[in-house]
mmCIF file of C-alpha atoms and ligand atoms in Angstrom:
data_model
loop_
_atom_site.group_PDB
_atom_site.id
_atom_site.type_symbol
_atom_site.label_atom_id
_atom_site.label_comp_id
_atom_site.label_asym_id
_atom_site.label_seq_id
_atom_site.Cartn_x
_atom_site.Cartn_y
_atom_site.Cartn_z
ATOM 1 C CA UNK A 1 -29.843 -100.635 -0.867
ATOM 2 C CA UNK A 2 -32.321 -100.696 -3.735
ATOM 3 C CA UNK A 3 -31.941 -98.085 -6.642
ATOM 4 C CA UNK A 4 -34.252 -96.513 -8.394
ATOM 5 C CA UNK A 5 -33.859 -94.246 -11.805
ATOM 6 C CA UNK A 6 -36.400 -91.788 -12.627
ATOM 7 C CA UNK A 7 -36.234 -89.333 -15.798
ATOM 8 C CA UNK A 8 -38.060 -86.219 -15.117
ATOM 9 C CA UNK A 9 -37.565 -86.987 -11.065
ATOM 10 C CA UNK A 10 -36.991 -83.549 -10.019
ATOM 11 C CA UNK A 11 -40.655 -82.524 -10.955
ATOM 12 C CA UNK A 12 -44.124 -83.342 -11.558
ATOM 13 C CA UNK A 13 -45.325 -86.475 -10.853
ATOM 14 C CA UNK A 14 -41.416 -87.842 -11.132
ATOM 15 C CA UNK A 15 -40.960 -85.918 -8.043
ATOM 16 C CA UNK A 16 -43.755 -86.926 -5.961
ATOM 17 C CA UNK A 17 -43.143 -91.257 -7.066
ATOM 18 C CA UNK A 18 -39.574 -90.386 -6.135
ATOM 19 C CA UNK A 19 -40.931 -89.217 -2.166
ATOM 20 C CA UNK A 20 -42.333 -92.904 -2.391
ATOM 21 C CA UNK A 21 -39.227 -94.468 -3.069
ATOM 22 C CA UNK A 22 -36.907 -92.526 -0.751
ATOM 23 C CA UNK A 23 -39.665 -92.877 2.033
ATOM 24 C CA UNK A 24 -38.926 -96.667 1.670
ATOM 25 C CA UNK A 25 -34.994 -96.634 1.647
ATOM 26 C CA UNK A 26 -34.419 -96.831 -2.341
ATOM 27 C CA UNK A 27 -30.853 -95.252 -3.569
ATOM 28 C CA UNK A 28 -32.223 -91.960 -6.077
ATOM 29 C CA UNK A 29 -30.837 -91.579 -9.612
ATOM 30 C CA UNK A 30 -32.514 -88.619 -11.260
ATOM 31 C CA UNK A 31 -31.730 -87.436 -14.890
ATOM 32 C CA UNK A 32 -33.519 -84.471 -16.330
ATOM 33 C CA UNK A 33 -33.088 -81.391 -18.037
ATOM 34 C CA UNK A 34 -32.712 -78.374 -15.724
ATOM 35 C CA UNK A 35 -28.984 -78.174 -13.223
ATOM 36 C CA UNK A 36 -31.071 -75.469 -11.209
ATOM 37 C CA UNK A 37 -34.343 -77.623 -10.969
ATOM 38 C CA UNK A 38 -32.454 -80.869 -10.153
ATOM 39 C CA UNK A 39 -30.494 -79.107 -7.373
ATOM 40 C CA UNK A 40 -33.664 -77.131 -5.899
ATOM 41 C CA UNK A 41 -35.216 -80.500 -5.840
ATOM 42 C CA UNK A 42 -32.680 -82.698 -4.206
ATOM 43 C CA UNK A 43 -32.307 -79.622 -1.293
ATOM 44 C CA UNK A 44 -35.816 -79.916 -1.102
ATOM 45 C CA UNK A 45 -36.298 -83.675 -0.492
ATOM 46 C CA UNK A 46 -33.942 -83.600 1.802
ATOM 47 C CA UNK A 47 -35.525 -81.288 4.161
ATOM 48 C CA UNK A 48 -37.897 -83.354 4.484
ATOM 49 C CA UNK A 49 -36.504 -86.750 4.043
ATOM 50 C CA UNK A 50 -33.078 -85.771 4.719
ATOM 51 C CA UNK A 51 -31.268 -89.467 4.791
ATOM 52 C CA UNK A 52 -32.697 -89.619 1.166
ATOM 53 C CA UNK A 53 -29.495 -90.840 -0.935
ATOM 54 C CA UNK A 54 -29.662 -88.592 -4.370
ATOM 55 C CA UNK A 55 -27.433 -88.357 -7.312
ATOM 56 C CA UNK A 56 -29.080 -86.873 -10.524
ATOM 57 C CA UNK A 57 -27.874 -86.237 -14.696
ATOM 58 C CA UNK A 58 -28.358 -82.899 -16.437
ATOM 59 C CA UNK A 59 -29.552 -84.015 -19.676
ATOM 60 C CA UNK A 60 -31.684 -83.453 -22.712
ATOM 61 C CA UNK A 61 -33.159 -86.738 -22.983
ATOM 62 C CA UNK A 62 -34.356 -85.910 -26.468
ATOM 63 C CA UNK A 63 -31.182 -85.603 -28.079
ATOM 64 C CA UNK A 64 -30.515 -89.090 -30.012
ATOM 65 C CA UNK A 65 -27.491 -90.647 -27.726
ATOM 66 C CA UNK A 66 -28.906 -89.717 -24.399
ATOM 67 C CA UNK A 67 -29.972 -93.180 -23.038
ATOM 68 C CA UNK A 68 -27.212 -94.449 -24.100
ATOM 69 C CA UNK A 69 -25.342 -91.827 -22.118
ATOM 70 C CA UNK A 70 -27.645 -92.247 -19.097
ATOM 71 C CA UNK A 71 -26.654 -95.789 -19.090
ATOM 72 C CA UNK A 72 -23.454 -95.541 -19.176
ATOM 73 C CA UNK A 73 -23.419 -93.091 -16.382
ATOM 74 C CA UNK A 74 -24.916 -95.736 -14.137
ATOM 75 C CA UNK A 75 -22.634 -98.569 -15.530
ATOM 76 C CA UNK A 76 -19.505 -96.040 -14.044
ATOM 77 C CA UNK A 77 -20.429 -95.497 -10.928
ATOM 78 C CA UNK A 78 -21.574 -99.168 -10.626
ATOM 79 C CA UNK A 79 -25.072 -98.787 -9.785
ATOM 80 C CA UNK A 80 -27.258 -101.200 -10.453
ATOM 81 C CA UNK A 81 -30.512 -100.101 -11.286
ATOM 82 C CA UNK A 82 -33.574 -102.191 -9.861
ATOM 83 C CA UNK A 83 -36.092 -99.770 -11.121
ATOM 84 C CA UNK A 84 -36.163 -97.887 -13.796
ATOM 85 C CA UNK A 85 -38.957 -94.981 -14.451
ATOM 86 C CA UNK A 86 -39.460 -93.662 -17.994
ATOM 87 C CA UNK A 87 -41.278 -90.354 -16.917
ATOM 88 C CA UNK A 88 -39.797 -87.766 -18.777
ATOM 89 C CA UNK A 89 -42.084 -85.797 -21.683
ATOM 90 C CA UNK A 90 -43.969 -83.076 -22.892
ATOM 91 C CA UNK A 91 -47.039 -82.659 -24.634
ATOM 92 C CA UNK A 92 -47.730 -80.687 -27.594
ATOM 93 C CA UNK A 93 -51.553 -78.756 -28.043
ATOM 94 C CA UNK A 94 -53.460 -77.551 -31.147
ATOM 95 C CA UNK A 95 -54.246 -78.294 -34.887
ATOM 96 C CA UNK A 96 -51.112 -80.284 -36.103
ATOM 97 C CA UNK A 97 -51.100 -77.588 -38.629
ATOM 98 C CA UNK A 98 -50.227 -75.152 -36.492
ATOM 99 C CA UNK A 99 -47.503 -76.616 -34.181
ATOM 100 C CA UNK A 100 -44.114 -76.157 -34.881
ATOM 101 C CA UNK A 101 -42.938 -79.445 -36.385
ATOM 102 C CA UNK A 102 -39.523 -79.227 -34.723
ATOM 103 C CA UNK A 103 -41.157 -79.414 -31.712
ATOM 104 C CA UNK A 104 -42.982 -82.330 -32.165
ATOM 105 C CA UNK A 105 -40.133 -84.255 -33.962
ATOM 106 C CA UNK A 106 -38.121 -83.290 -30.240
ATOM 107 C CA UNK A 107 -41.365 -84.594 -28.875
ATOM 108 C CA UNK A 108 -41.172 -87.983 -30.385
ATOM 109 C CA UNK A 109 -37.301 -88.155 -29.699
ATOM 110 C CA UNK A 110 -38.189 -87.490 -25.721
ATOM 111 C CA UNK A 111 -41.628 -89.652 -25.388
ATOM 112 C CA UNK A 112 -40.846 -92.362 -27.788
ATOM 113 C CA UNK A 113 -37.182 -92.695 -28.833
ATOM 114 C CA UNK A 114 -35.688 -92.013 -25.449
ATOM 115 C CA UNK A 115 -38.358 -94.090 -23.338
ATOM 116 C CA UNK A 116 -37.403 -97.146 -26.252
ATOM 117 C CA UNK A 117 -34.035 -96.954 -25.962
ATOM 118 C CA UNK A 118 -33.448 -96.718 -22.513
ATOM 119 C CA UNK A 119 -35.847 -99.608 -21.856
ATOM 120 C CA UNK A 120 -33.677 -101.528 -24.368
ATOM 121 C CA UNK A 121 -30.727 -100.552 -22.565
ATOM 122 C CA UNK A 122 -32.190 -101.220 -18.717
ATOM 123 C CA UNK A 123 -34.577 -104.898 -20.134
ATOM 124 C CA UNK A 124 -30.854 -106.351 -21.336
ATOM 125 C CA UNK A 125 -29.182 -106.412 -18.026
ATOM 126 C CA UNK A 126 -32.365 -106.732 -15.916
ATOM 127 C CA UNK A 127 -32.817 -110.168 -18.142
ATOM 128 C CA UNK A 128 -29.632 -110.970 -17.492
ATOM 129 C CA UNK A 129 -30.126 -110.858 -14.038
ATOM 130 C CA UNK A 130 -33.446 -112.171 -14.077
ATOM 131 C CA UNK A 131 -34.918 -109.586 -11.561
ATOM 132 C CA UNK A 132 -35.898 -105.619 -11.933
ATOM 133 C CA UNK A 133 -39.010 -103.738 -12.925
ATOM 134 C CA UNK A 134 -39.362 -101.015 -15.432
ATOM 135 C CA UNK A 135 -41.804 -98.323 -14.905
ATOM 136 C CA UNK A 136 -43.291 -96.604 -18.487
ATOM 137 C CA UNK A 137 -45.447 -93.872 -17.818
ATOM 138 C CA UNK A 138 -48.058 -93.376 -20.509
ATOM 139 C CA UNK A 139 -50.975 -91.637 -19.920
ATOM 140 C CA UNK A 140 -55.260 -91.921 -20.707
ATOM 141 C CA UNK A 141 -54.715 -89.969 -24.201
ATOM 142 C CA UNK A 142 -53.486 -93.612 -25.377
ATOM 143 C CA UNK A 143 -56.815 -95.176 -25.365
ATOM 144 C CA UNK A 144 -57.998 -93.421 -28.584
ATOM 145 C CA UNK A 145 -57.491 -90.684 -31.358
ATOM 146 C CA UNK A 146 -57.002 -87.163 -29.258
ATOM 147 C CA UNK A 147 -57.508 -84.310 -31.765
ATOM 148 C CA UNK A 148 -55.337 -81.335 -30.585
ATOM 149 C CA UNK A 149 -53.157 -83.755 -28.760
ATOM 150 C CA UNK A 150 -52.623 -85.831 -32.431
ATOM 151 C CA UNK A 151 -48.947 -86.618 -31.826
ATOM 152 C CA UNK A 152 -48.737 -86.805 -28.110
ATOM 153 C CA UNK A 153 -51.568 -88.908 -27.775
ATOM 154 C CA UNK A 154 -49.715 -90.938 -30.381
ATOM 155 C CA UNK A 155 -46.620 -91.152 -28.774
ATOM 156 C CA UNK A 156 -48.193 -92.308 -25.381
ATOM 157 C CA UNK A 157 -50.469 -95.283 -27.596
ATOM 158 C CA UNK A 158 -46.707 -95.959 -28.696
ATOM 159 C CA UNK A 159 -45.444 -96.217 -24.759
ATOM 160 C CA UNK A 160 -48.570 -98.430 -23.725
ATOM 161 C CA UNK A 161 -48.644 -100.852 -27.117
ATOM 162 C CA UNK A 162 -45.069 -101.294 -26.683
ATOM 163 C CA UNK A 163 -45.169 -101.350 -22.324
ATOM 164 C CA UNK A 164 -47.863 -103.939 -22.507
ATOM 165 C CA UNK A 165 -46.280 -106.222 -25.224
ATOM 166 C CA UNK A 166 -43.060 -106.394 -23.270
ATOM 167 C CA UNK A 167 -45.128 -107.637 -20.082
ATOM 168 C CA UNK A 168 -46.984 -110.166 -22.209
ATOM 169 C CA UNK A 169 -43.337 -111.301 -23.439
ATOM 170 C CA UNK A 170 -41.952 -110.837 -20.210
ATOM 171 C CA UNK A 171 -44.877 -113.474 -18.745
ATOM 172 C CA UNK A 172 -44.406 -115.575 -21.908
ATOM 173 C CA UNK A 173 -40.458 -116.088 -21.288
ATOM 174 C CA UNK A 174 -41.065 -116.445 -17.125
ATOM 175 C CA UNK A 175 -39.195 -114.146 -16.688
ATOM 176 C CA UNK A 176 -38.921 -112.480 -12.987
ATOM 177 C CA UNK A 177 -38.272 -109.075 -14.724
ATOM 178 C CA UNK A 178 -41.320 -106.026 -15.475
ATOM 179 C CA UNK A 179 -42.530 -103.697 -17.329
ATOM 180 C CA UNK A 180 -45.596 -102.027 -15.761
ATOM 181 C CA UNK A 181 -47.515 -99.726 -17.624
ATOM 182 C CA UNK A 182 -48.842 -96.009 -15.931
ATOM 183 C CA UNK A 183 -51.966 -94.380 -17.867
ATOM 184 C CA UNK A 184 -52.544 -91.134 -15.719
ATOM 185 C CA UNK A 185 -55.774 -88.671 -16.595
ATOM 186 C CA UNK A 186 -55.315 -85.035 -16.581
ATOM 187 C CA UNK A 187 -52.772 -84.286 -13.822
ATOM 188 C CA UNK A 188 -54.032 -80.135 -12.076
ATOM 189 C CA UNK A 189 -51.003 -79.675 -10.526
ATOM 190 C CA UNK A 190 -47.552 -80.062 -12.348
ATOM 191 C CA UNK A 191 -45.736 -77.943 -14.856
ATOM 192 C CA UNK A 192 -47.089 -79.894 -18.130
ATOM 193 C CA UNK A 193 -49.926 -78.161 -19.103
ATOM 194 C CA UNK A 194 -47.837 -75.001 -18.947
ATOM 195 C CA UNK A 195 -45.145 -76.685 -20.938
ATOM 196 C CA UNK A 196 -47.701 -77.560 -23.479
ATOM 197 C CA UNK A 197 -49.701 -74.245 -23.130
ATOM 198 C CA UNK A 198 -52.431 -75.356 -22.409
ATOM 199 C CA UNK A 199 -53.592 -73.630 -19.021
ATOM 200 C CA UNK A 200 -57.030 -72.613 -20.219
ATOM 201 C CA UNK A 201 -58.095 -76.371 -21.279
ATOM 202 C CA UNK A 202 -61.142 -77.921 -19.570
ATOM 203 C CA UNK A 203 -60.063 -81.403 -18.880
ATOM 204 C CA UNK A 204 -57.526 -79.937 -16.384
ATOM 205 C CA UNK A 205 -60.529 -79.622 -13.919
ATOM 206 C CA UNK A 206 -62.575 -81.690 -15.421
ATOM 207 C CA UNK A 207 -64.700 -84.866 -14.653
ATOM 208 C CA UNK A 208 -61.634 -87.522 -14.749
ATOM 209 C CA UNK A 209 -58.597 -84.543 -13.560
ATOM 210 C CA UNK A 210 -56.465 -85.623 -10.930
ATOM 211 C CA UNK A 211 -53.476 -84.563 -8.706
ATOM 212 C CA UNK A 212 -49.897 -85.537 -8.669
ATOM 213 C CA UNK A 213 -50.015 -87.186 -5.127
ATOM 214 C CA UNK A 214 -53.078 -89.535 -6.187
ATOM 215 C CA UNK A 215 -50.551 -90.735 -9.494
ATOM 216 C CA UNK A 216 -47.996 -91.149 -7.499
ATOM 217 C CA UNK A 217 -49.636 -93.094 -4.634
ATOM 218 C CA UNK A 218 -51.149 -95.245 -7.261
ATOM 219 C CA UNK A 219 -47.708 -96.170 -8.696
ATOM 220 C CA UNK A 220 -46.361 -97.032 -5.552
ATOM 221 C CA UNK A 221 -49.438 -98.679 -4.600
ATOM 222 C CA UNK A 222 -49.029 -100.858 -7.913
ATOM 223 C CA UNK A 223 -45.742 -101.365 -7.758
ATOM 224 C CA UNK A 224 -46.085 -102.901 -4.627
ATOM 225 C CA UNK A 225 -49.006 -105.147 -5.696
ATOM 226 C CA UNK A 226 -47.648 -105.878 -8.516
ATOM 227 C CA UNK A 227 -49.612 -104.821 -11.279
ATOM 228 C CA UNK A 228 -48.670 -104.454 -14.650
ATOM 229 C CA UNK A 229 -51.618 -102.080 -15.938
ATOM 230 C CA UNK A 230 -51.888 -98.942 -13.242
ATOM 231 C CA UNK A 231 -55.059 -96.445 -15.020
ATOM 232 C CA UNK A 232 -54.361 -93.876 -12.272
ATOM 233 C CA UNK A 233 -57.364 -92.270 -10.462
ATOM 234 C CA UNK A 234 -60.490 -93.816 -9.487
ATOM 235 C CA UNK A 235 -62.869 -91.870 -11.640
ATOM 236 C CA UNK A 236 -60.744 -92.270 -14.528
ATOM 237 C CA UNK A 237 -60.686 -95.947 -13.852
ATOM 238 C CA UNK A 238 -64.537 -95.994 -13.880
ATOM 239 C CA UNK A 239 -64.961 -93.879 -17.242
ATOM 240 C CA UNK A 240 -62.626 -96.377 -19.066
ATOM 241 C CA UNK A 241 -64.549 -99.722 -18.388
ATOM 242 C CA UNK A 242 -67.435 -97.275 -19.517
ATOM 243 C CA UNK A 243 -65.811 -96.059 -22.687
ATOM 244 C CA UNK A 244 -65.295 -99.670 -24.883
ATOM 245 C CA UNK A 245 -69.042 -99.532 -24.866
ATOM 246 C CA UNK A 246 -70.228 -95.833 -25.977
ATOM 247 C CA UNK A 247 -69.720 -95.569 -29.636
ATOM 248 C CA UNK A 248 -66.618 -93.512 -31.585
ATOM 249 C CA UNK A 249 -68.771 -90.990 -32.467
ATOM 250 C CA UNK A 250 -69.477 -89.865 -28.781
ATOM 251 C CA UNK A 251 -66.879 -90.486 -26.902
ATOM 252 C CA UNK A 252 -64.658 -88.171 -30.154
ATOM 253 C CA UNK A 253 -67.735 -85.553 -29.047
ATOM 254 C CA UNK A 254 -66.795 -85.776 -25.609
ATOM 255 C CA UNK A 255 -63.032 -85.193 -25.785
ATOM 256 C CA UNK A 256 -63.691 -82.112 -27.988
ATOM 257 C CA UNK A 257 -65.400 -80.709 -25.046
ATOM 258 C CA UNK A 258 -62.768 -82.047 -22.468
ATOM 259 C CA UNK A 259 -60.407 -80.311 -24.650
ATOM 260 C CA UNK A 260 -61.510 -76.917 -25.743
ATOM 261 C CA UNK A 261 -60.640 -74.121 -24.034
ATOM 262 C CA UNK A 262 -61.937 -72.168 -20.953
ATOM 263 C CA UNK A 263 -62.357 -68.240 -20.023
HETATM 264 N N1 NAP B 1 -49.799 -83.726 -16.536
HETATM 265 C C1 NAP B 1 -50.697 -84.489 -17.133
HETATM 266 O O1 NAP B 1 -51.869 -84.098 -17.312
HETATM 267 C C2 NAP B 1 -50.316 -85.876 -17.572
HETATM 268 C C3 NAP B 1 -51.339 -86.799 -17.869
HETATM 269 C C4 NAP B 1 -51.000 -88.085 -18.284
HETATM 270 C C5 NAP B 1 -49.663 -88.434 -18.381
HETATM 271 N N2 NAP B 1 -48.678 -87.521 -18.088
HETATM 272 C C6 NAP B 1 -47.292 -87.945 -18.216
HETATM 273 O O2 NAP B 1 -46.686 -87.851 -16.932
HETATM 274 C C7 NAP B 1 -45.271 -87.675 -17.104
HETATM 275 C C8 NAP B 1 -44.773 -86.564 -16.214
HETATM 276 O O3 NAP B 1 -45.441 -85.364 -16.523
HETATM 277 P P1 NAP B 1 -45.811 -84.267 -15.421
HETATM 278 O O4 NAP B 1 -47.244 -84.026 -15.517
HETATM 279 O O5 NAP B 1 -45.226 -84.659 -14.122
HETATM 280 O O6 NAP B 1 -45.115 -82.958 -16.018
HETATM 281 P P2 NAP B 1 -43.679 -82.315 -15.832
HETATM 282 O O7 NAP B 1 -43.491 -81.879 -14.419
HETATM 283 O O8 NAP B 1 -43.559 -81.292 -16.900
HETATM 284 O O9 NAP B 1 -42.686 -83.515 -16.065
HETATM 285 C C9 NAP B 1 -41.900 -83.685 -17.182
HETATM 286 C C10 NAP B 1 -40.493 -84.032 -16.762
HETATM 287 O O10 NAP B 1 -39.775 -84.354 -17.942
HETATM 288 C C11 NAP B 1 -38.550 -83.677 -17.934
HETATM 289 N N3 NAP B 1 -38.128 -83.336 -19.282
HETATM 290 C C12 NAP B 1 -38.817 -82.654 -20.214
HETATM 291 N N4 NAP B 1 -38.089 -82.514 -21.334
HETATM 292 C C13 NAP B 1 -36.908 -83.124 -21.092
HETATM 293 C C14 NAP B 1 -35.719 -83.323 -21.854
HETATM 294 N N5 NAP B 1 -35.600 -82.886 -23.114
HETATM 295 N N6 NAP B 1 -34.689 -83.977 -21.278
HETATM 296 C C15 NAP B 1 -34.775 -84.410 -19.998
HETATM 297 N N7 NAP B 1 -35.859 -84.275 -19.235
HETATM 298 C C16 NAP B 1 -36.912 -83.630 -19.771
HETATM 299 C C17 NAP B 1 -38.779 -82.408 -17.151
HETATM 300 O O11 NAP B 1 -37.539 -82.004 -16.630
HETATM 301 P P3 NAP B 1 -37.220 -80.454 -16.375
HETATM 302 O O12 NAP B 1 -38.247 -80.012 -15.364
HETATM 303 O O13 NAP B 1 -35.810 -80.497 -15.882
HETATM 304 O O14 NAP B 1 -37.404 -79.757 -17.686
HETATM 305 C C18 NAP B 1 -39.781 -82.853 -16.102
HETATM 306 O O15 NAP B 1 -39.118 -83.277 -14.951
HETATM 307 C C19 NAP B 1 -45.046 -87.456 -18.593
HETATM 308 O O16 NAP B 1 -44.667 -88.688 -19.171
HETATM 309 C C20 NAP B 1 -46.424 -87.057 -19.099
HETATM 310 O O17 NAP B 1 -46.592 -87.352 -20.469
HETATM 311 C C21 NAP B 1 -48.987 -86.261 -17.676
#
């Protein structure tokens, strides 16, 4: 039986990949934050998958020896993880100015430090091995500056730079092993926007939006075909073959309106 390991698996678009991957026999390793949403969640996939094989980590992810704790957790109970699915993170919204910087230095532990680390960790013995694929999901804010998203969009251009380097090394060495990169548009229906507060911004139903079932079909989809690059949803697919040829100037004019706020 194949495992997978997802970080943020027992919500969001974690949960909804993680269907995928049950639906086609894979072992489930889950580590998150929340004992009451990891439990709700396993109870709940298996009402409707219920030979779905789940174990799951309580765990703050951004605290600095997480991964390493993660990994060791897997290394004990000898599974060996095939795929591994850096999900977990949380967005920040505003002028930097006026977000608390604690927040955003817990930020850059969870998006950037963790997601690092544990792909250190996972790359070693999936090299060693020569086979296993490693999911990083990043997201369409990493395709240029984001004011009021300054440091999250920052921290996904980190996760894609760094994703897409790996594959490039990956190809370079011949290496059997992956690293696919995920670059998702504005997701309507999962807790982050909340988490970020930012339920009254435009973008959420806006031209490019999308759902968590479309992601999560697309990274299965992907993975499947192999892809190292997934932009997830078709009409944000279309927009960015569109946006390397509209100047700076507009397409900064256009995320300002994407990104103000509603009624
Ligand atoms: N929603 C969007 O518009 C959007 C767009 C592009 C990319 N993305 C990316 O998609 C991924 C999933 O986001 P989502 O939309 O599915 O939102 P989400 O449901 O809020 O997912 C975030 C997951 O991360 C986990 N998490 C947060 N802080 C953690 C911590 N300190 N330690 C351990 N786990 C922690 C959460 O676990 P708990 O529930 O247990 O707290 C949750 O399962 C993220 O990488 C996000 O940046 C989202």
């Amino acid at each position: 039986m194949k495992t997978v390991l997802i970080t943020g698996g027992s919500s969001g678009i974690g949960y909804e990949i993680t269907k995928h991957f049950a639906q086609n026999g894979y072992k489930i390793l889950w580590a998150s934050l929340l004992e009451d949403e990891l439990q709700a969640a396993k109870k709940q996939l298996q009402e409707s998958i219920p030979d779905a094989d789940i174990d799951y980590l309580t765990i703050d992810l951004s605290k600095p020896d997480a991964a390493q704790n993660t990994f060791n957790w897997t290394q004990k109970n000898n599974w060996e993880v095939d795929v591994l699915i850096n999900n977990a993170a949380f967005g920040t919204y505003g002028f930097a100015n006026d977000i608390s910087m604690e927040k955003e230095v817990s930020m850059i532990q969870l998006n950037v430090l963790n997601l690092f680390k544990m792909t250190r960790l996972f790359l070693k013995v999936m090299l060693a091995k020569n086979k296993g694929t490693i999911i990083n999901i990043s997201s369409n804010t990493s395709f240029q500056p984001v004011p009021k998203m300054s440091a999250y969009a920052a921290t996904k251009s980190f996760v894609k730079h760094y994703s897409q380097s790996l594959t490039e090394e990956l190809k370079a060495l011949k290496s059997s092993v992956k690293v696919i990169t995920v670059c998702p548009s504005a997701i309507k229906d999962t807790p982050f926007k909340h988490t970020a507060k930012m339920e009254k911004v435009k973008t959420f139903e806006g031209l490019v939006a999308t759902t968590r079932a479309e992601v999560a079909k697309d990274v299965w989809n992907g993975f499947i075909k192999g892809k190292t690059l997934i932009i997830s949803g078709a009409k944000l697919r279309r927009l960015n073959g569109l946006q390397g040829m509209l100047p700076h100037a507009l397409v900064q004019f256009l995320l300002r309106r994407e990104l103000e706020e509603g009624e």
